[in-house]
Amino acid sequence: MDPPTAYINPHNYDVIRVIKGPQSVLNLPATATVQFERQEQPMQQVSIEGDVSLVIASFARRELSTDLQGGNQQGYVRFTGSYAESDNYRDGKGNVVNSHYQRQGGSAELAWTPTENSVLAITLAQSAGEAAYADRSMDGSEFDRSQWGVRLRQDDITPWLSRLEVNWYQSDIDHVMDNYSLRTFTPSMMLPNPAAMNPTRTTDGGRLQATLTPADGWQLRLGADTNDNVHTNRMSMNQLMMPHQDKPHLSDGEFSQWGVFIESDYQLNPARSWHLGIRRDDWQAIDQRSMLMKTMTVSVMNPTFADVREDILTSGFIRFEQQFADSAMYAGWGRAARFPDYWELLGKARGSQTSPSAFNIAPEITHQWDMGWLGKTDSLQWDVSLFYANYQDYVLLDQQSMMGPETVRNIAAHTYGGEASLSWQIDQAWRVQSALSVSRGMNDTDRRDLAQQAPAELRIDLGYTSGQWQWGGVWRLVRAQRHIAKGQGTIVGLDTTPTAGFGVVSVNASRTVASNWRLSLGIDNLLNKSYQEALSRSASLIPGFVSEDKVNEPGRTLWLKLDYSI
């Protein structure tokens, strides 16, 4: 339901890796993957290193984050922490949007590095937060997460076994949604009393992966992974008379997965290489809901109560890469077989076309073709990519009525599009970058546009360096989105109305003010534009706030950031 950034601060990670398309099998199948990674950083001598960052911005936004590490050749301790808060922002019209939030979190990693080729690490993490929403009738009054993990890595074991990695983890998420903690409670037809929902999720998982080098120019990564998820929920539609805290947590579903995978990189010669992989995942899900609450006043018996479903899914890819003097080209095909998630199978008591329960909808199968060209010269750098994806049993949500939950159904669909970026270092002082993205989707079953598709977007970034100062400006141009499917979408959101195109200008500057200090400042949405993102959710009717068809984005925003490196 919530993105990883609801619980973590991306600033505290070393690498954010984006995998376009189903071009890897090392993780659970997806048409695209974003990974937040912390890299192991063994220390060569006794020292302390790291950085501290402070952000101050409009709308009383404050952020403080730190990443510190100390140790020696035998091991290290790494601590990351963050705190962030903000009041409600104002849109370009000056209207206040229900959007205040507060979040804090921290993690500690204790690592033993007896040799430069081995690491044994234990990680503990804890975070908490709250967030007010402009797009729904409840706010997130509690986001609590705790996690621990153990990781072991050994390199250079034999000439053909270059790495062995083992990790195990557990995480617990406790999430409360209510309509009274972060907003003034106002009775409505849907929620006449203070109400709260308290879903939880406990995940246990592990992974074993070996990296082999059977021959020169050939690398294999093979292994197995598993995870088990237990979901519980408790709720109260009258918090004053029956507090949700006094009710027991009832399990409404369990998911388990285990998979095996193998991925190969084979270098034919210095200029040509093949990359391919395949994985198999065994899934099991148990429906533990005896009743389905279709509206606040209507509940029905669950026809799939106590049912167990099992699916065996196969995913894979193959890609060819050709290197040239200053560029490279690639072409690949991938298949991603995705098991439906909790919110598609069980969430919000959604039903299918043939049953009050959506528990038996089919897994989503994607076949995608990708090709691209990227390169770099002394002054130019470019990247062009194209894709075409065909979906079998695409999981679509269809809103049948305003009062009840959406219907979940499988459809045939396809999407296509591409991205192009160009960076030009004009001289030592001036640099210009541009990026264009275009995509389109069609619902082949209903013969209409596929919902929740982003419009075409062009981004132009101009930079100038003068002495210790670096100046920049960004012009973001987004085309109007008329290709919508009203009332259809995914668990992230449904299409509601067309959106107008817009252009937003932002400026920034930065300077190294001392050997370890760097100051950055800027203005986002410099012209105070009033605009809405095409994929934004519809605005909720919240007393005391102006409501439009979609949630407006922030207006002019001033910010200042100070970084200190040890």
Coordinates of N, CA and C in Angstrom, one line a residue, residues 262-467:
I262 N 18.7 -18.4 -11.9 CA 20.0 -18.5 -12.4 C 20.1 -17.4 -13.5
E263 N 21.2 -16.6 -13.4 CA 21.4 -15.5 -14.4 C 22.9 -15.6 -14.9
S264 N 23.0 -15.4 -16.2 CA 24.3 -15.6 -16.8 C 24.7 -14.4 -17.6
D265 N 26.0 -14.0 -17.5 CA 26.6 -13.0 -18.4 C 27.8 -13.7 -19.2
Y266 N 27.7 -13.7 -20.5 CA 28.7 -14.4 -21.3 C 29.3 -13.4 -22.3
Q267 N 30.6 -13.2 -22.2 CA 31.3 -12.3 -23.1 C 31.8 -13.1 -24.3
L268 N 31.2 -12.9 -25.5 CA 31.6 -13.5 -26.7 C 33.0 -13.1 -27.1
N269 N 33.2 -11.8 -27.0 CA 34.5 -11.1 -27.3 C 34.4 -9.7 -26.6
P270 N 35.4 -8.9 -26.7 CA 35.4 -7.6 -26.0 C 34.2 -6.7 -26.4
A271 N 33.6 -7.0 -27.5 CA 32.6 -6.1 -28.0 C 31.2 -6.7 -27.9
R272 N 31.0 -8.0 -27.7 CA 29.7 -8.6 -27.8 C 29.5 -9.5 -26.5
S273 N 28.3 -9.4 -26.0 CA 27.9 -10.2 -24.9 C 26.5 -10.6 -24.9
W274 N 26.2 -11.8 -24.3 CA 24.8 -12.2 -24.0 C 24.5 -12.3 -22.5
H275 N 23.3 -11.9 -22.2 CA 22.9 -11.9 -20.8 C 21.5 -12.6 -20.8
L276 N 21.3 -13.5 -19.9 CA 20.1 -14.3 -19.8 C 19.8 -14.8 -18.5
G277 N 18.6 -15.1 -18.1 CA 18.3 -15.7 -16.8 C 16.9 -16.3 -16.8
I278 N 16.7 -17.1 -15.8 CA 15.4 -17.7 -15.7 C 15.2 -18.0 -14.2
R279 N 13.9 -17.9 -13.7 CA 13.6 -18.2 -12.4 C 12.2 -18.8 -12.3
R280 N 12.0 -19.6 -11.2 CA 10.8 -20.2 -10.9 C 10.4 -19.9 -9.5
D281 N 9.1 -19.5 -9.3 CA 8.6 -19.1 -8.0 C 7.3 -19.9 -7.7
D282 N 7.3 -20.5 -6.5 CA 6.2 -21.2 -6.0 C 5.5 -20.3 -5.0
W283 N 4.2 -20.0 -5.3 CA 3.4 -19.1 -4.4 C 2.3 -19.9 -3.7
Q284 N 2.0 -19.5 -2.5 CA 0.8 -20.0 -1.8 C 0.2 -18.8 -1.1
A285 N -1.1 -18.8 -1.1 CA -1.9 -17.7 -0.4 C -3.1 -18.4 0.3
I286 N -3.4 -17.9 1.5 CA -4.5 -18.4 2.3 C -5.5 -17.2 2.6
D287 N -6.7 -17.4 2.2 CA -7.7 -16.4 2.5 C -8.4 -16.7 3.9
Q288 N -8.2 -15.8 4.8 CA -8.6 -16.0 6.2 C -9.8 -15.1 6.6
R289 N -10.4 -14.5 5.6 CA -11.6 -13.6 5.9 C -12.9 -14.3 5.9
S290 N -13.6 -14.4 7.0 CA -14.9 -15.1 7.0 C -16.0 -14.2 6.4
M291 N -15.9 -12.9 6.6 CA -16.9 -11.9 6.0 C -16.2 -10.9 5.2
L292 N -16.9 -10.3 4.2 CA -16.4 -9.3 3.4 C -17.3 -8.0 3.6
M293 N -16.6 -6.9 4.0 CA -17.4 -5.7 4.3 C -17.4 -4.9 3.0
K294 N -18.5 -4.9 2.3 CA -18.6 -4.3 1.0 C -18.9 -2.8 1.1
T295 N -19.6 -2.4 2.1 CA -19.8 -1.0 2.5 C -19.8 -0.9 4.0
M296 N -20.0 0.4 4.5 CA -19.9 0.5 5.9 C -21.1 -0.2 6.6
T297 N -22.1 -0.5 5.9 CA -23.3 -1.1 6.5 C -23.7 -2.5 5.9
V298 N -22.9 -2.9 4.9 CA -23.2 -4.2 4.2 C -22.0 -5.1 4.2
S299 N -22.2 -6.3 4.8 CA -21.2 -7.4 4.8 C -21.8 -8.6 4.3
V300 N -21.0 -9.4 3.6 CA -21.5 -10.7 3.0 C -20.5 -11.8 3.4
M301 N -21.0 -13.0 3.3 CA -20.2 -14.2 3.5 C -19.1 -14.3 2.4
N302 N -17.9 -14.7 2.9 CA -16.8 -14.8 1.9 C -16.8 -16.2 1.3
P303 N -17.0 -16.3 0.0 CA -17.1 -17.7 -0.6 C -15.7 -18.3 -0.7
T304 N -14.6 -17.6 -0.5 CA -13.3 -18.2 -0.6 C -12.6 -18.3 0.8
F305 N -13.4 -18.2 1.9 CA -12.9 -18.3 3.2 C -12.2 -19.6 3.4
A306 N -11.0 -19.6 3.9 CA -10.1 -20.8 4.2 C -9.6 -21.4 2.9
D307 N -9.8 -20.8 1.8 CA -9.3 -21.4 0.6 C -7.8 -21.2 0.5
V308 N -7.1 -22.1 -0.1 CA -5.7 -22.1 -0.3 C -5.4 -22.1 -1.8
R309 N -4.7 -21.2 -2.4 CA -4.3 -21.2 -3.8 C -2.8 -21.3 -3.9
E310 N -2.4 -22.1 -4.9 CA -1.0 -22.3 -5.2 C -0.7 -22.0 -6.7
D311 N 0.3 -21.3 -7.0 CA 0.7 -21.0 -8.3 C 2.2 -21.2 -8.5
I312 N 2.6 -21.8 -9.6 CA 4.0 -21.9 -10.0 C 4.2 -21.0 -11.2
L313 N 5.1 -20.1 -11.1 CA 5.3 -19.0 -12.1 C 6.7 -19.1 -12.6
T314 N 6.9 -18.9 -13.9 CA 8.2 -18.9 -14.5 C 8.5 -17.5 -15.2
S315 N 9.6 -16.9 -14.9 CA 10.0 -15.7 -15.5 C 11.4 -15.8 -16.1
G316 N 11.8 -14.9 -17.0 CA 13.1 -15.0 -17.6 C 13.3 -13.9 -18.6
F317 N 14.6 -13.8 -19.1 CA 14.9 -12.7 -20.0 C 16.1 -13.2 -20.8
I318 N 16.3 -12.5 -22.0 CA 17.6 -12.7 -22.8 C 17.9 -11.3 -23.4
R319 N 19.1 -10.9 -23.4 CA 19.5 -9.6 -23.9 C 20.9 -9.8 -24.6
F320 N 21.0 -9.1 -25.7 CA 22.3 -9.0 -26.5 C 22.8 -7.6 -26.4
E321 N 24.1 -7.5 -26.2 CA 24.7 -6.1 -26.1 C 25.9 -6.1 -27.1
Q322 N 26.0 -5.0 -27.8 CA 27.1 -4.7 -28.7 C 27.8 -3.4 -28.4
Q323 N 29.1 -3.5 -28.2 CA 29.9 -2.3 -27.8 C 30.6 -1.8 -29.1
F324 N 30.6 -0.4 -29.2 CA 31.4 0.3 -30.2 C 32.4 1.1 -29.6
A325 N 33.1 1.9 -30.4 CA 34.2 2.8 -29.8 C 33.7 3.7 -28.7
D326 N 32.6 4.4 -28.9 CA 32.1 5.3 -27.9 C 30.6 5.2 -27.6
S327 N 30.1 4.0 -27.9 CA 28.7 3.8 -27.7 C 28.4 2.3 -27.6
A328 N 27.1 2.0 -27.3 CA 26.7 0.6 -27.1 C 25.3 0.5 -27.5
M329 N 24.9 -0.7 -28.0 CA 23.5 -1.0 -28.3 C 23.1 -2.3 -27.7
Y330 N 21.8 -2.4 -27.3 CA 21.3 -3.6 -26.7 C 19.9 -3.9 -27.2
A331 N 19.5 -5.1 -27.2 CA 18.1 -5.6 -27.5 C 17.8 -6.8 -26.6
G332 N 16.6 -6.8 -26.0 CA 16.3 -7.8 -25.1 C 14.8 -8.1 -25.1
W333 N 14.5 -9.3 -24.6 CA 13.1 -9.7 -24.4 C 13.0 -10.3 -23.0
G334 N 11.9 -10.0 -22.3 CA 11.8 -10.5 -20.9 C 10.3 -10.9 -20.7
R335 N 10.2 -11.9 -19.8 CA 8.9 -12.3 -19.3 C 8.8 -12.2 -17.8
A336 N 7.8 -11.5 -17.3 CA 7.7 -11.4 -15.8 C 6.3 -11.9 -15.5
A337 N 6.3 -13.0 -14.6 CA 5.1 -13.6 -14.1 C 4.9 -13.1 -12.7
R338 N 3.9 -12.2 -12.5 CA 3.7 -11.6 -11.2 C 2.5 -12.1 -10.5
F339 N 2.7 -12.6 -9.2 CA 1.6 -13.1 -8.4 C 0.9 -11.9 -7.9
P340 N -0.5 -11.8 -7.9 CA -1.2 -10.7 -7.4 C -0.8 -10.4 -5.9
D341 N -0.8 -9.1 -5.5 CA -0.4 -8.8 -4.1 C -1.6 -8.8 -3.2
Y342 N -1.4 -8.5 -2.0 CA -2.4 -8.5 -0.9 C -3.6 -7.6 -1.3
W343 N -3.3 -6.4 -1.8 CA -4.4 -5.4 -2.1 C -5.2 -5.8 -3.3
E344 N -4.6 -6.6 -4.2 CA -5.4 -7.1 -5.3 C -6.2 -8.3 -5.0
L345 N -5.7 -9.2 -4.2 CA -6.5 -10.4 -3.8 C -7.4 -10.2 -2.7
L346 N -7.0 -9.5 -1.6 CA -7.8 -9.4 -0.4 C -8.2 -8.0 0.0
G347 N -7.4 -7.0 -0.3 CA -7.6 -5.7 0.2 C -9.0 -5.1 -0.2
K348 N -9.5 -4.4 0.8 CA -10.8 -3.6 0.7 C -12.0 -4.5 0.3
A349 N -11.9 -5.8 0.5 CA -13.0 -6.7 0.2 C -13.4 -6.6 -1.3
R350 N -12.4 -6.4 -2.2 CA -12.8 -6.3 -3.6 C -13.2 -7.6 -4.1
G351 N -14.1 -7.6 -5.1 CA -14.6 -8.8 -5.7 C -14.1 -8.9 -7.2
S352 N -14.4 -10.1 -7.8 CA -14.1 -10.3 -9.2 C -15.4 -10.2 -10.0
Q353 N -15.4 -10.5 -11.3 CA -16.6 -10.4 -12.1 C -17.5 -11.6 -11.8
T354 N -17.0 -12.6 -11.2 CA -17.9 -13.8 -10.9 C -18.0 -14.1 -9.5
S355 N -17.4 -13.4 -8.6 CA -17.5 -13.7 -7.1 C -17.3 -12.5 -6.3
P356 N -17.9 -12.5 -5.1 CA -17.7 -11.4 -4.2 C -16.3 -11.2 -3.7
S357 N -15.5 -12.3 -3.9 CA -14.1 -12.3 -3.6 C -13.2 -12.3 -4.8
A358 N -12.1 -11.5 -4.8 CA -11.1 -11.5 -5.9 C -10.0 -12.4 -5.7
F359 N -10.1 -13.3 -4.7 CA -9.0 -14.2 -4.3 C -8.4 -15.1 -5.4
N360 N -9.3 -15.4 -6.4 CA -8.8 -16.3 -7.5 C -8.5 -15.6 -8.8
I361 N -8.2 -14.3 -8.8 CA -7.8 -13.7 -10.1 C -6.5 -14.3 -10.5
A362 N -6.2 -14.3 -11.8 CA -5.0 -14.9 -12.3 C -3.8 -14.1 -12.2
P363 N -2.6 -14.7 -12.1 CA -1.3 -13.9 -12.1 C -1.2 -13.1 -13.3
E364 N -0.5 -12.0 -13.3 CA -0.2 -11.1 -14.4 C 1.0 -11.5 -15.1
I365 N 0.9 -11.7 -16.4 CA 2.1 -12.2 -17.2 C 2.4 -11.0 -18.2
T366 N 3.7 -10.6 -18.2 CA 4.2 -9.5 -19.1 C 5.2 -10.1 -20.0
H367 N 5.1 -9.8 -21.3 CA 6.2 -10.1 -22.3 C 6.6 -8.7 -22.8
Q368 N 7.9 -8.4 -22.6 CA 8.3 -7.1 -23.0 C 9.6 -7.1 -23.9
W369 N 9.6 -6.3 -24.9 CA 10.8 -6.2 -25.8 C 11.4 -4.8 -25.5
D370 N 12.7 -4.8 -25.3 CA 13.5 -3.6 -25.1 C 14.6 -3.4 -26.0
M371 N 14.9 -2.2 -26.4 CA 16.1 -2.0 -27.2 C 16.6 -0.5 -26.9
G372 N 17.9 -0.3 -27.1 CA 18.4 1.0 -26.7 C 19.8 1.2 -27.3
W373 N 20.2 2.5 -27.3 CA 21.5 3.0 -27.7 C 22.0 4.0 -26.8
L374 N 23.2 3.9 -26.2 CA 23.7 4.8 -25.3 C 25.2 5.0 -25.6
G375 N 25.7 6.2 -25.3 CA 27.1 6.5 -25.7 C 27.6 7.8 -25.0
K376 N 28.9 8.0 -25.2 CA 29.5 9.2 -24.6 C 30.7 9.6 -25.4
T377 N 30.9 10.9 -25.6 CA 32.1 11.5 -26.2 C 32.7 12.5 -25.2
D378 N 33.6 13.3 -25.6 CA 34.2 14.3 -24.7 C 33.2 15.3 -24.2
S379 N 32.2 15.6 -25.0 CA 31.3 16.7 -24.6 C 29.8 16.2 -24.6
L380 N 29.5 15.1 -25.2 CA 28.1 14.6 -25.4 C 27.9 13.2 -24.6
Q381 N 26.8 13.1 -24.1 CA 26.4 11.8 -23.5 C 24.9 11.6 -23.9
W382 N 24.5 10.4 -24.4 CA 23.1 10.2 -24.8 C 22.7 8.8 -24.4
D383 N 21.3 8.6 -24.3 CA 20.7 7.4 -24.0 C 19.3 7.3 -24.6
V384 N 19.1 6.4 -25.5 CA 17.8 6.2 -26.1 C 17.3 4.8 -25.9
S385 N 16.1 4.7 -25.5 CA 15.5 3.3 -25.2 C 14.1 3.3 -25.7
L386 N 13.7 2.1 -26.2 CA 12.3 1.9 -26.7 C 11.8 0.6 -26.1
F387 N 10.5 0.5 -25.9 CA 9.9 -0.8 -25.3 C 8.5 -1.0 -25.9
Y388 N 8.2 -2.3 -25.9 CA 6.8 -2.7 -26.2 C 6.5 -3.9 -25.3
A389 N 5.4 -3.8 -24.6 CA 5.0 -4.8 -23.6 C 3.6 -5.3 -23.9
N390 N 3.4 -6.6 -23.9 CA 2.1 -7.3 -24.1 C 1.8 -8.0 -22.8
Y391 N 0.6 -7.7 -22.3 CA 0.1 -8.2 -21.0 C -0.9 -9.3 -21.1
Q392 N -0.7 -10.4 -20.5 CA -1.7 -11.5 -20.4 C -2.2 -11.5 -19.0
D393 N -3.5 -11.3 -18.8 CA -4.2 -11.3 -17.5 C -3.7 -10.1 -16.7
Y394 N -3.6 -8.9 -17.3 CA -3.3 -7.7 -16.6 C -4.3 -7.5 -15.5
V395 N -3.8 -7.1 -14.3 CA -4.8 -7.0 -13.2 C -5.3 -5.5 -13.2
L396 N -6.6 -5.4 -13.5 CA -7.2 -4.1 -13.6 C -8.3 -3.9 -12.5
L397 N -8.3 -2.7 -11.9 CA -9.4 -2.4 -11.0 C -10.4 -1.6 -11.7
D398 N -11.7 -1.9 -11.5 CA -12.8 -1.3 -12.2 C -13.8 -0.8 -11.2
Q399 N -14.1 0.5 -11.2 CA -15.0 1.0 -10.2 C -16.4 0.9 -10.7
Q400 N -17.3 0.1 -10.0 CA -18.6 -0.2 -10.5 C -19.6 0.8 -9.8
S401 N -19.3 1.2 -8.6 CA -20.1 2.2 -7.9 C -19.3 3.0 -6.9
M402 N -19.8 4.2 -6.6 CA -19.0 5.1 -5.7 C -19.0 4.6 -4.3
M403 N -20.0 3.8 -3.9 CA -20.1 3.3 -2.5 C -19.3 2.0 -2.2
G404 N -19.2 1.1 -3.2 CA -18.6 -0.1 -2.9 C -17.2 -0.2 -3.4
P405 N -16.5 -1.3 -3.1 CA -15.1 -1.5 -3.6 C -15.1 -1.8 -5.1
E406 N -13.9 -1.6 -5.7 CA -13.7 -1.9 -7.1 C -13.8 -3.4 -7.4
T407 N -14.1 -3.7 -8.6 CA -14.1 -5.1 -9.1 C -12.7 -5.3 -9.7
V408 N -12.1 -6.4 -9.4 CA -10.7 -6.8 -9.9 C -10.9 -7.8 -11.0
R409 N -10.3 -7.5 -12.2 CA -10.5 -8.4 -13.3 C -9.2 -8.5 -14.1
N410 N -9.1 -9.6 -14.8 CA -7.9 -9.8 -15.7 C -8.3 -9.4 -17.1
I411 N -7.4 -8.6 -17.8 CA -7.7 -8.2 -19.2 C -6.4 -8.4 -20.0
A412 N -6.6 -8.3 -21.3 CA -5.4 -8.3 -22.2 C -5.1 -6.8 -22.5
A413 N -3.8 -6.5 -22.5 CA -3.4 -5.1 -22.7 C -2.0 -5.0 -23.3
H414 N -1.7 -3.8 -23.8 CA -0.3 -3.6 -24.3 C 0.1 -2.2 -24.0
T415 N 1.4 -2.0 -23.8 CA 1.9 -0.6 -23.7 C 3.2 -0.5 -24.5
Y416 N 3.5 0.7 -24.9 CA 4.7 1.0 -25.7 C 5.2 2.4 -25.5
G417 N 6.4 2.7 -25.7 CA 6.9 4.0 -25.5 C 8.5 4.0 -25.5
G418 N 9.0 5.1 -25.0 CA 10.5 5.2 -25.0 C 10.9 6.4 -24.2
E419 N 12.2 6.5 -24.0 CA 12.9 7.6 -23.4 C 14.1 8.0 -24.1
A420 N 14.5 9.2 -24.1 CA 15.7 9.7 -24.7 C 16.3 10.8 -23.9
S421 N 17.5 10.8 -23.6 CA 18.2 11.8 -22.8 C 19.5 12.2 -23.5
L422 N 19.8 13.5 -23.4 CA 21.0 14.0 -24.0 C 21.7 15.0 -23.1
S423 N 23.0 14.9 -22.8 CA 23.8 15.8 -22.0 C 24.9 16.4 -22.9
W424 N 25.0 17.8 -22.9 CA 26.0 18.4 -23.7 C 26.8 19.4 -22.8
Q425 N 28.1 19.1 -22.6 CA 29.0 19.9 -21.9 C 29.5 21.0 -22.9
I426 N 28.9 22.1 -22.9 CA 29.2 23.1 -24.0 C 30.7 23.6 -23.8
D427 N 31.0 24.0 -22.6 CA 32.4 24.3 -22.3 C 32.6 24.0 -20.8
Q428 N 33.7 24.6 -20.2 CA 34.0 24.3 -18.8 C 32.9 24.9 -17.9
A429 N 32.2 25.9 -18.4 CA 31.2 26.5 -17.5 C 29.8 26.1 -17.7
W430 N 29.4 25.8 -19.0 CA 28.0 25.6 -19.3 C 27.7 24.1 -19.7
R431 N 26.6 23.7 -19.2 CA 26.1 22.3 -19.4 C 24.6 22.3 -19.6
V432 N 24.1 21.6 -20.6 CA 22.7 21.5 -20.8 C 22.3 20.0 -20.9
Q433 N 21.2 19.6 -20.3 CA 20.7 18.2 -20.3 C 19.3 18.3 -20.6
S434 N 18.8 17.3 -21.3 CA 17.4 17.2 -21.7 C 17.0 15.7 -21.6
A435 N 15.7 15.4 -21.3 CA 15.2 14.1 -21.2 C 13.7 14.1 -21.6
L436 N 13.4 13.2 -22.5 CA 12.0 13.1 -23.0 C 11.5 11.7 -22.8
S437 N 10.3 11.5 -22.3 CA 9.7 10.2 -22.0 C 8.3 10.2 -22.6
V438 N 8.0 9.2 -23.3 CA 6.7 9.0 -24.0 C 6.2 7.6 -23.8
S439 N 4.9 7.4 -23.4 CA 4.4 6.1 -23.3 C 2.9 6.1 -23.6
R440 N 2.4 5.0 -24.0 CA 0.9 4.8 -24.3 C 0.5 3.4 -24.0
G441 N -0.7 3.2 -23.5 CA -1.2 1.9 -23.2 C -2.6 1.7 -23.7
M442 N -3.0 0.5 -24.1 CA -4.3 0.2 -24.6 C -4.8 -1.0 -23.9
N443 N -6.1 -0.9 -23.5 CA -6.9 -2.0 -22.9 C -7.5 -2.8 -24.1
D444 N -6.9 -3.9 -24.4 CA -7.3 -4.6 -25.6 C -8.7 -5.3 -25.4
T445 N -8.9 -5.7 -24.2 CA -10.2 -6.4 -23.9 C -11.4 -5.5 -24.1
D446 N -11.3 -4.3 -23.5 CA -12.4 -3.3 -23.6 C -12.3 -2.4 -24.8
R447 N -11.2 -2.5 -25.5 CA -10.9 -1.6 -26.7 C -11.0 -0.1 -26.3
R448 N -10.2 0.2 -25.3 CA -10.1 1.6 -24.9 C -8.7 1.9 -24.3
D449 N -8.5 3.1 -23.9 CA -7.2 3.4 -23.3 C -7.0 2.7 -22.1
L450 N -5.7 2.3 -21.8 CA -5.4 1.7 -20.5 C -5.2 2.7 -19.5
A451 N -5.8 2.5 -18.3 CA -5.7 3.5 -17.2 C -4.4 3.7 -16.6
Q452 N -4.2 4.8 -16.0 CA -3.0 5.1 -15.2 C -1.7 5.1 -16.0
Q453 N -1.8 5.8 -17.2 CA -0.6 5.9 -18.0 C -0.1 7.4 -18.0
A454 N 1.2 7.6 -17.8 CA 1.7 8.9 -17.7 C 1.8 9.6 -19.1
P455 N 1.5 10.9 -19.1 CA 1.6 11.6 -20.4 C 3.1 11.9 -20.8
A456 N 3.3 12.4 -22.0 CA 4.6 12.7 -22.5 C 5.2 13.8 -21.6
E457 N 6.5 13.7 -21.4 CA 7.2 14.7 -20.5 C 8.6 15.0 -21.1
L458 N 8.9 16.3 -21.1 CA 10.2 16.8 -21.5 C 10.8 17.6 -20.3
R459 N 12.1 17.3 -20.1 CA 12.8 18.0 -19.0 C 14.1 18.6 -19.5
I460 N 14.3 19.9 -19.3 CA 15.5 20.6 -19.8 C 16.2 21.2 -18.6
D461 N 17.5 20.8 -18.4 CA 18.3 21.2 -17.3 C 19.5 22.0 -17.7
L462 N 19.6 23.2 -17.3 CA 20.7 24.1 -17.7 C 21.6 24.4 -16.4
G463 N 22.9 24.1 -16.6 CA 23.8 24.3 -15.5 C 25.0 25.3 -15.9
Y464 N 25.4 26.0 -14.9 CA 26.6 27.0 -15.1 C 27.5 27.0 -13.9
T465 N 28.8 26.9 -14.1 CA 29.7 26.9 -13.0 C 30.6 28.1 -13.1
S466 N 30.7 28.8 -12.0 CA 31.5 30.0 -11.9 C 32.2 30.1 -10.6
G467 N 33.5 29.7 -10.6 CA 34.3 29.7 -9.4 C 33.8 28.6 -8.5

